[in-house]
Short mmCIF file of C-alpha atoms in Angstrom, two decimals:
data_model
loop_
_atom_site.label_atom_id
_atom_site.label_comp_id
_atom_site.label_asym_id
_atom_site.label_seq_id
_atom_site.Cartn_x
_atom_site.Cartn_y
_atom_site.Cartn_z
CA MET A 6 131.93 -152.06 0.54
CA ASP A 7 129.06 -150.84 2.65
CA ILE A 8 127.43 -147.74 1.17
CA LYS A 9 124.46 -146.20 2.91
CA ARG A 10 121.34 -145.96 0.84
CA ASP A 11 121.05 -142.14 1.11
CA HIS A 12 124.60 -141.67 -0.32
CA MET A 13 124.07 -143.91 -3.32
CA PRO A 14 122.94 -141.14 -5.70
CA LEU A 15 126.04 -139.02 -4.95
CA PHE A 16 128.34 -142.03 -5.35
CA THR A 17 126.63 -142.92 -8.63
CA VAL A 18 126.96 -139.36 -9.95
CA VAL A 19 130.67 -139.20 -9.07
CA PHE A 20 131.28 -142.63 -10.59
CA LEU A 21 129.46 -141.78 -13.83
CA PHE A 22 131.24 -138.41 -14.01
CA GLY A 23 134.60 -140.22 -13.80
CA ILE A 24 133.61 -142.57 -16.62
CA ILE A 25 132.46 -139.68 -18.83
CA VAL A 26 135.65 -137.67 -18.22
CA GLY A 27 137.76 -140.75 -19.03
CA MET A 28 135.83 -141.42 -22.23
CA LEU A 29 136.16 -137.78 -23.33
CA ALA A 30 139.92 -137.88 -22.75
CA LEU A 31 140.20 -141.06 -24.83
CA PHE A 32 138.01 -139.57 -27.56
CA ASN A 33 140.08 -136.37 -27.59
CA ASN A 34 143.33 -138.35 -27.89
CA GLU A 35 141.83 -140.49 -30.67
CA CYS A 36 140.77 -137.37 -32.59
CA SER A 37 144.12 -135.65 -32.23
CA ALA A 38 145.94 -138.84 -33.23
CA GLN A 39 143.73 -139.07 -36.33
CA TYR A 40 144.49 -135.43 -37.18
CA ILE A 41 148.23 -136.06 -36.83
CA GLU A 42 148.02 -139.20 -38.99
CA ASP A 43 146.08 -137.36 -41.70
CA ASP A 44 148.59 -134.49 -41.63
CA ILE A 45 151.58 -136.85 -41.88
CA ASP A 46 150.76 -137.69 -45.48
CA LYS A 47 150.86 -134.08 -46.67
CA GLU A 48 153.45 -133.62 -49.40
CA TYR A 49 155.13 -130.26 -49.88
CA VAL A 50 155.94 -129.34 -53.49
CA GLU A 51 158.29 -126.74 -54.94
CA ILE A 52 156.81 -124.26 -57.42
CA PRO A 53 159.43 -123.03 -59.92
CA GLY A 54 159.91 -119.27 -59.72
CA VAL A 55 157.70 -119.02 -56.64
CA ARG A 56 159.06 -121.23 -53.84
CA LYS A 57 161.80 -123.80 -53.41
CA PHE A 58 163.14 -125.93 -50.59
CA SER A 59 165.91 -124.37 -48.52
CA GLY A 60 167.19 -127.53 -46.82
CA GLN A 61 165.69 -126.26 -43.56
CA LEU A 62 162.45 -126.86 -41.66
CA ILE A 63 160.37 -124.80 -39.23
CA VAL A 64 159.35 -126.88 -36.20
CA ARG A 65 157.15 -126.00 -33.23
CA PRO A 66 156.52 -128.45 -30.38
CA ILE A 67 152.98 -128.90 -29.13
CA GLN A 68 152.76 -126.53 -26.17
CA LEU A 69 152.27 -127.54 -22.53
CA ASP A 70 148.82 -125.88 -22.34
CA THR A 71 147.68 -127.76 -25.45
CA TRP A 72 148.67 -131.11 -23.93
CA LYS A 73 146.83 -130.19 -20.73
CA ALA A 74 143.76 -129.19 -22.75
CA LYS A 75 143.89 -132.63 -24.35
CA GLY A 76 143.49 -134.17 -20.90
CA PHE A 77 147.10 -134.83 -19.94
CA LYS A 78 148.10 -134.14 -16.36
CA ARG A 79 150.82 -131.51 -15.88
CA GLN A 80 153.63 -134.06 -15.38
CA ALA A 81 152.62 -136.12 -18.44
CA ALA A 82 152.25 -132.93 -20.53
CA ALA A 83 155.69 -131.74 -19.41
CA GLU A 84 157.16 -135.12 -20.43
CA LYS A 85 155.67 -134.74 -23.92
CA VAL A 86 157.19 -131.26 -24.30
CA LYS A 87 160.53 -132.55 -22.98
CA ALA A 88 160.50 -135.43 -25.47
CA ALA A 89 159.81 -133.00 -28.34
CA ARG A 90 162.71 -130.78 -27.30
CA GLN A 91 165.08 -133.74 -26.89
CA LYS A 92 164.28 -134.89 -30.41
CA ILE A 93 164.86 -131.37 -31.78
CA ASN A 94 168.13 -131.10 -29.85
CA SER A 95 169.35 -134.20 -31.68
CA GLN A 96 168.91 -132.27 -34.95
CA ARG A 97 171.13 -129.56 -36.43
CA ILE A 98 169.47 -126.41 -35.07
CA LYS A 99 170.12 -123.28 -37.13
CA LYS A 100 168.08 -120.87 -35.02
CA TYR A 101 165.62 -120.82 -32.15
CA TYR A 102 162.89 -118.18 -31.76
CA GLU A 103 161.99 -118.03 -28.08
CA GLU A 104 159.05 -115.65 -28.68
CA THR A 105 157.17 -118.26 -30.73
CA ASP A 106 158.97 -121.42 -29.54
CA GLU A 107 159.96 -122.24 -33.12
CA TYR A 108 163.12 -123.97 -34.29
CA ILE A 109 164.78 -123.74 -37.68
CA ILE A 110 166.56 -127.05 -38.27
CA GLU A 111 168.53 -128.49 -41.17
CA VAL A 112 167.13 -131.39 -43.14
CA MET A 113 169.00 -134.58 -42.21
CA ASP A 114 171.60 -135.86 -44.66
CA GLY A 115 170.19 -138.40 -47.08
CA LYS A 116 166.57 -137.37 -46.50
CA SER A 117 164.24 -135.16 -48.48
CA GLU A 118 162.28 -132.39 -46.80
CA ASN A 119 159.11 -134.48 -47.00
CA GLU A 120 160.79 -137.56 -45.46
CA HIS A 121 162.22 -135.55 -42.57
CA ILE A 122 158.88 -133.81 -41.99
CA LYS A 123 157.07 -137.14 -41.96
CA ASP A 124 159.55 -138.59 -39.43
CA LEU A 125 159.05 -135.68 -37.03
CA LYS A 126 155.27 -135.50 -37.46
CA SER A 127 154.92 -139.24 -36.85
CA THR A 128 156.04 -138.71 -33.24
CA GLY A 129 152.87 -136.70 -32.57
CA LEU A 130 154.95 -134.19 -30.57
CA TYR A 131 154.85 -131.21 -32.92
CA GLN A 132 152.20 -128.60 -33.67
CA TYR A 133 153.75 -128.17 -37.11
CA VAL A 134 156.77 -129.15 -39.14
CA GLU A 135 157.01 -127.29 -42.45
CA PRO A 136 159.62 -126.32 -45.03
CA ASP A 137 161.40 -123.04 -44.46
CA TRP A 138 160.76 -121.97 -48.06
CA ILE A 139 162.91 -119.74 -50.22
CA VAL A 140 160.34 -117.62 -51.99
CA SER A 141 160.66 -115.32 -54.96
CA PRO A 142 158.62 -112.16 -55.42
CA ALA A 143 156.34 -112.19 -58.43
CA ASP A 144 156.57 -108.42 -58.90
CA ILE A 145 158.72 -105.63 -57.55
CA PRO A 146 157.24 -102.17 -56.95
CA ASN A 147 158.39 -99.24 -59.05
CA ASP A 148 159.60 -97.35 -55.96
CA PRO A 149 163.11 -96.02 -56.83
CA LEU A 150 164.16 -96.41 -53.18
CA TYR A 151 162.85 -99.99 -52.86
CA SER A 152 166.34 -101.51 -52.75
CA ASN A 153 167.33 -99.17 -49.89
CA GLN A 154 164.62 -100.58 -47.60
CA TRP A 155 166.37 -103.26 -45.53
CA HIS A 156 163.15 -105.01 -44.51
CA HIS A 157 162.35 -105.81 -48.17
CA ALA A 158 165.62 -107.73 -48.67
CA TRP A 159 165.17 -111.29 -50.00
CA ASN A 160 166.16 -112.84 -46.65
CA ARG A 161 163.70 -110.85 -44.54
CA MET A 162 159.93 -110.47 -44.99
CA GLN A 163 159.57 -111.59 -48.63
CA SER A 164 157.23 -108.61 -48.85
CA GLY A 165 157.71 -108.28 -52.62
CA ALA A 166 155.51 -111.36 -52.98
CA GLY A 167 152.59 -109.26 -51.74
CA TRP A 168 152.59 -107.38 -55.03
CA SER A 169 151.39 -110.52 -56.79
CA PHE A 170 148.22 -110.35 -54.67
CA HIS A 171 147.58 -106.63 -54.84
CA ALA A 172 149.54 -103.64 -56.13
CA GLY A 173 147.61 -101.21 -53.96
CA THR A 174 144.95 -98.58 -54.41
CA SER A 175 143.82 -95.68 -52.25
CA ASP A 176 140.93 -97.74 -50.83
CA VAL A 177 143.24 -100.47 -49.45
CA SER A 178 144.65 -99.97 -45.94
CA ILE A 179 147.58 -101.92 -44.54
CA GLY A 180 148.17 -102.41 -40.83
CA ILE A 181 151.74 -102.62 -39.62
CA CYS A 182 152.63 -103.75 -36.10
CA ASP A 183 155.79 -102.07 -34.91
CA THR A 184 157.28 -100.52 -31.80
CA GLY A 185 156.65 -97.03 -33.14
CA ILE A 186 156.93 -94.70 -36.11
CA ARG A 187 158.33 -91.28 -36.85
CA THR A 188 155.15 -89.39 -37.69
CA THR A 189 157.10 -86.70 -39.54
CA HIS A 190 158.61 -89.20 -42.02
CA GLN A 191 157.87 -88.17 -45.63
CA ASP A 192 156.23 -91.51 -46.49
CA LEU A 193 154.05 -91.51 -43.36
CA LEU A 194 153.23 -87.85 -42.90
CA LEU A 195 150.17 -87.88 -45.17
CA ASN A 196 149.60 -91.64 -45.37
CA ARG A 197 148.73 -92.66 -41.83
CA LEU A 198 145.32 -93.98 -40.91
CA VAL A 199 144.32 -93.64 -37.28
CA VAL A 200 141.63 -96.08 -36.28
#
């Protein structure tokens, strides 16, 4: 290969840049593989009266943009996402949440939650795989209409568990994200904080 002397510095810069980018991509993959391996050994434990296994898991594939940020080209990143979805589709899917790209799947017959989690995490294709806990509230508020509030039902927000952290005082503000409120509602009329 005949390279003119005055182009050598540019060629050298481009060549060294390619080596550095390649090394960074390898380093990034090594670090993320180490993180996944460390996370694989995590054991989830039931706490009597607080949380118990439901026989279901929450699973979220690593997203396309995350793979690309790790140095994968678009096609290779898309193949990773496809592989994650194929593996999930071989499971018993209870529900899929498109907004967050999360799946609720049943634990495989003959496996514990921790064994199933470890199997899925070992593929390196998932951002997280965690138990879909059944939780119990530590305290229930003394509101006489508490049981009429559908969003506090045991299978919804598990909001009663918040009372174990804080029962509320006038100096504590709570932010609620919703599509809107009726400002004339008796509970909200005098208790709204506009920021």
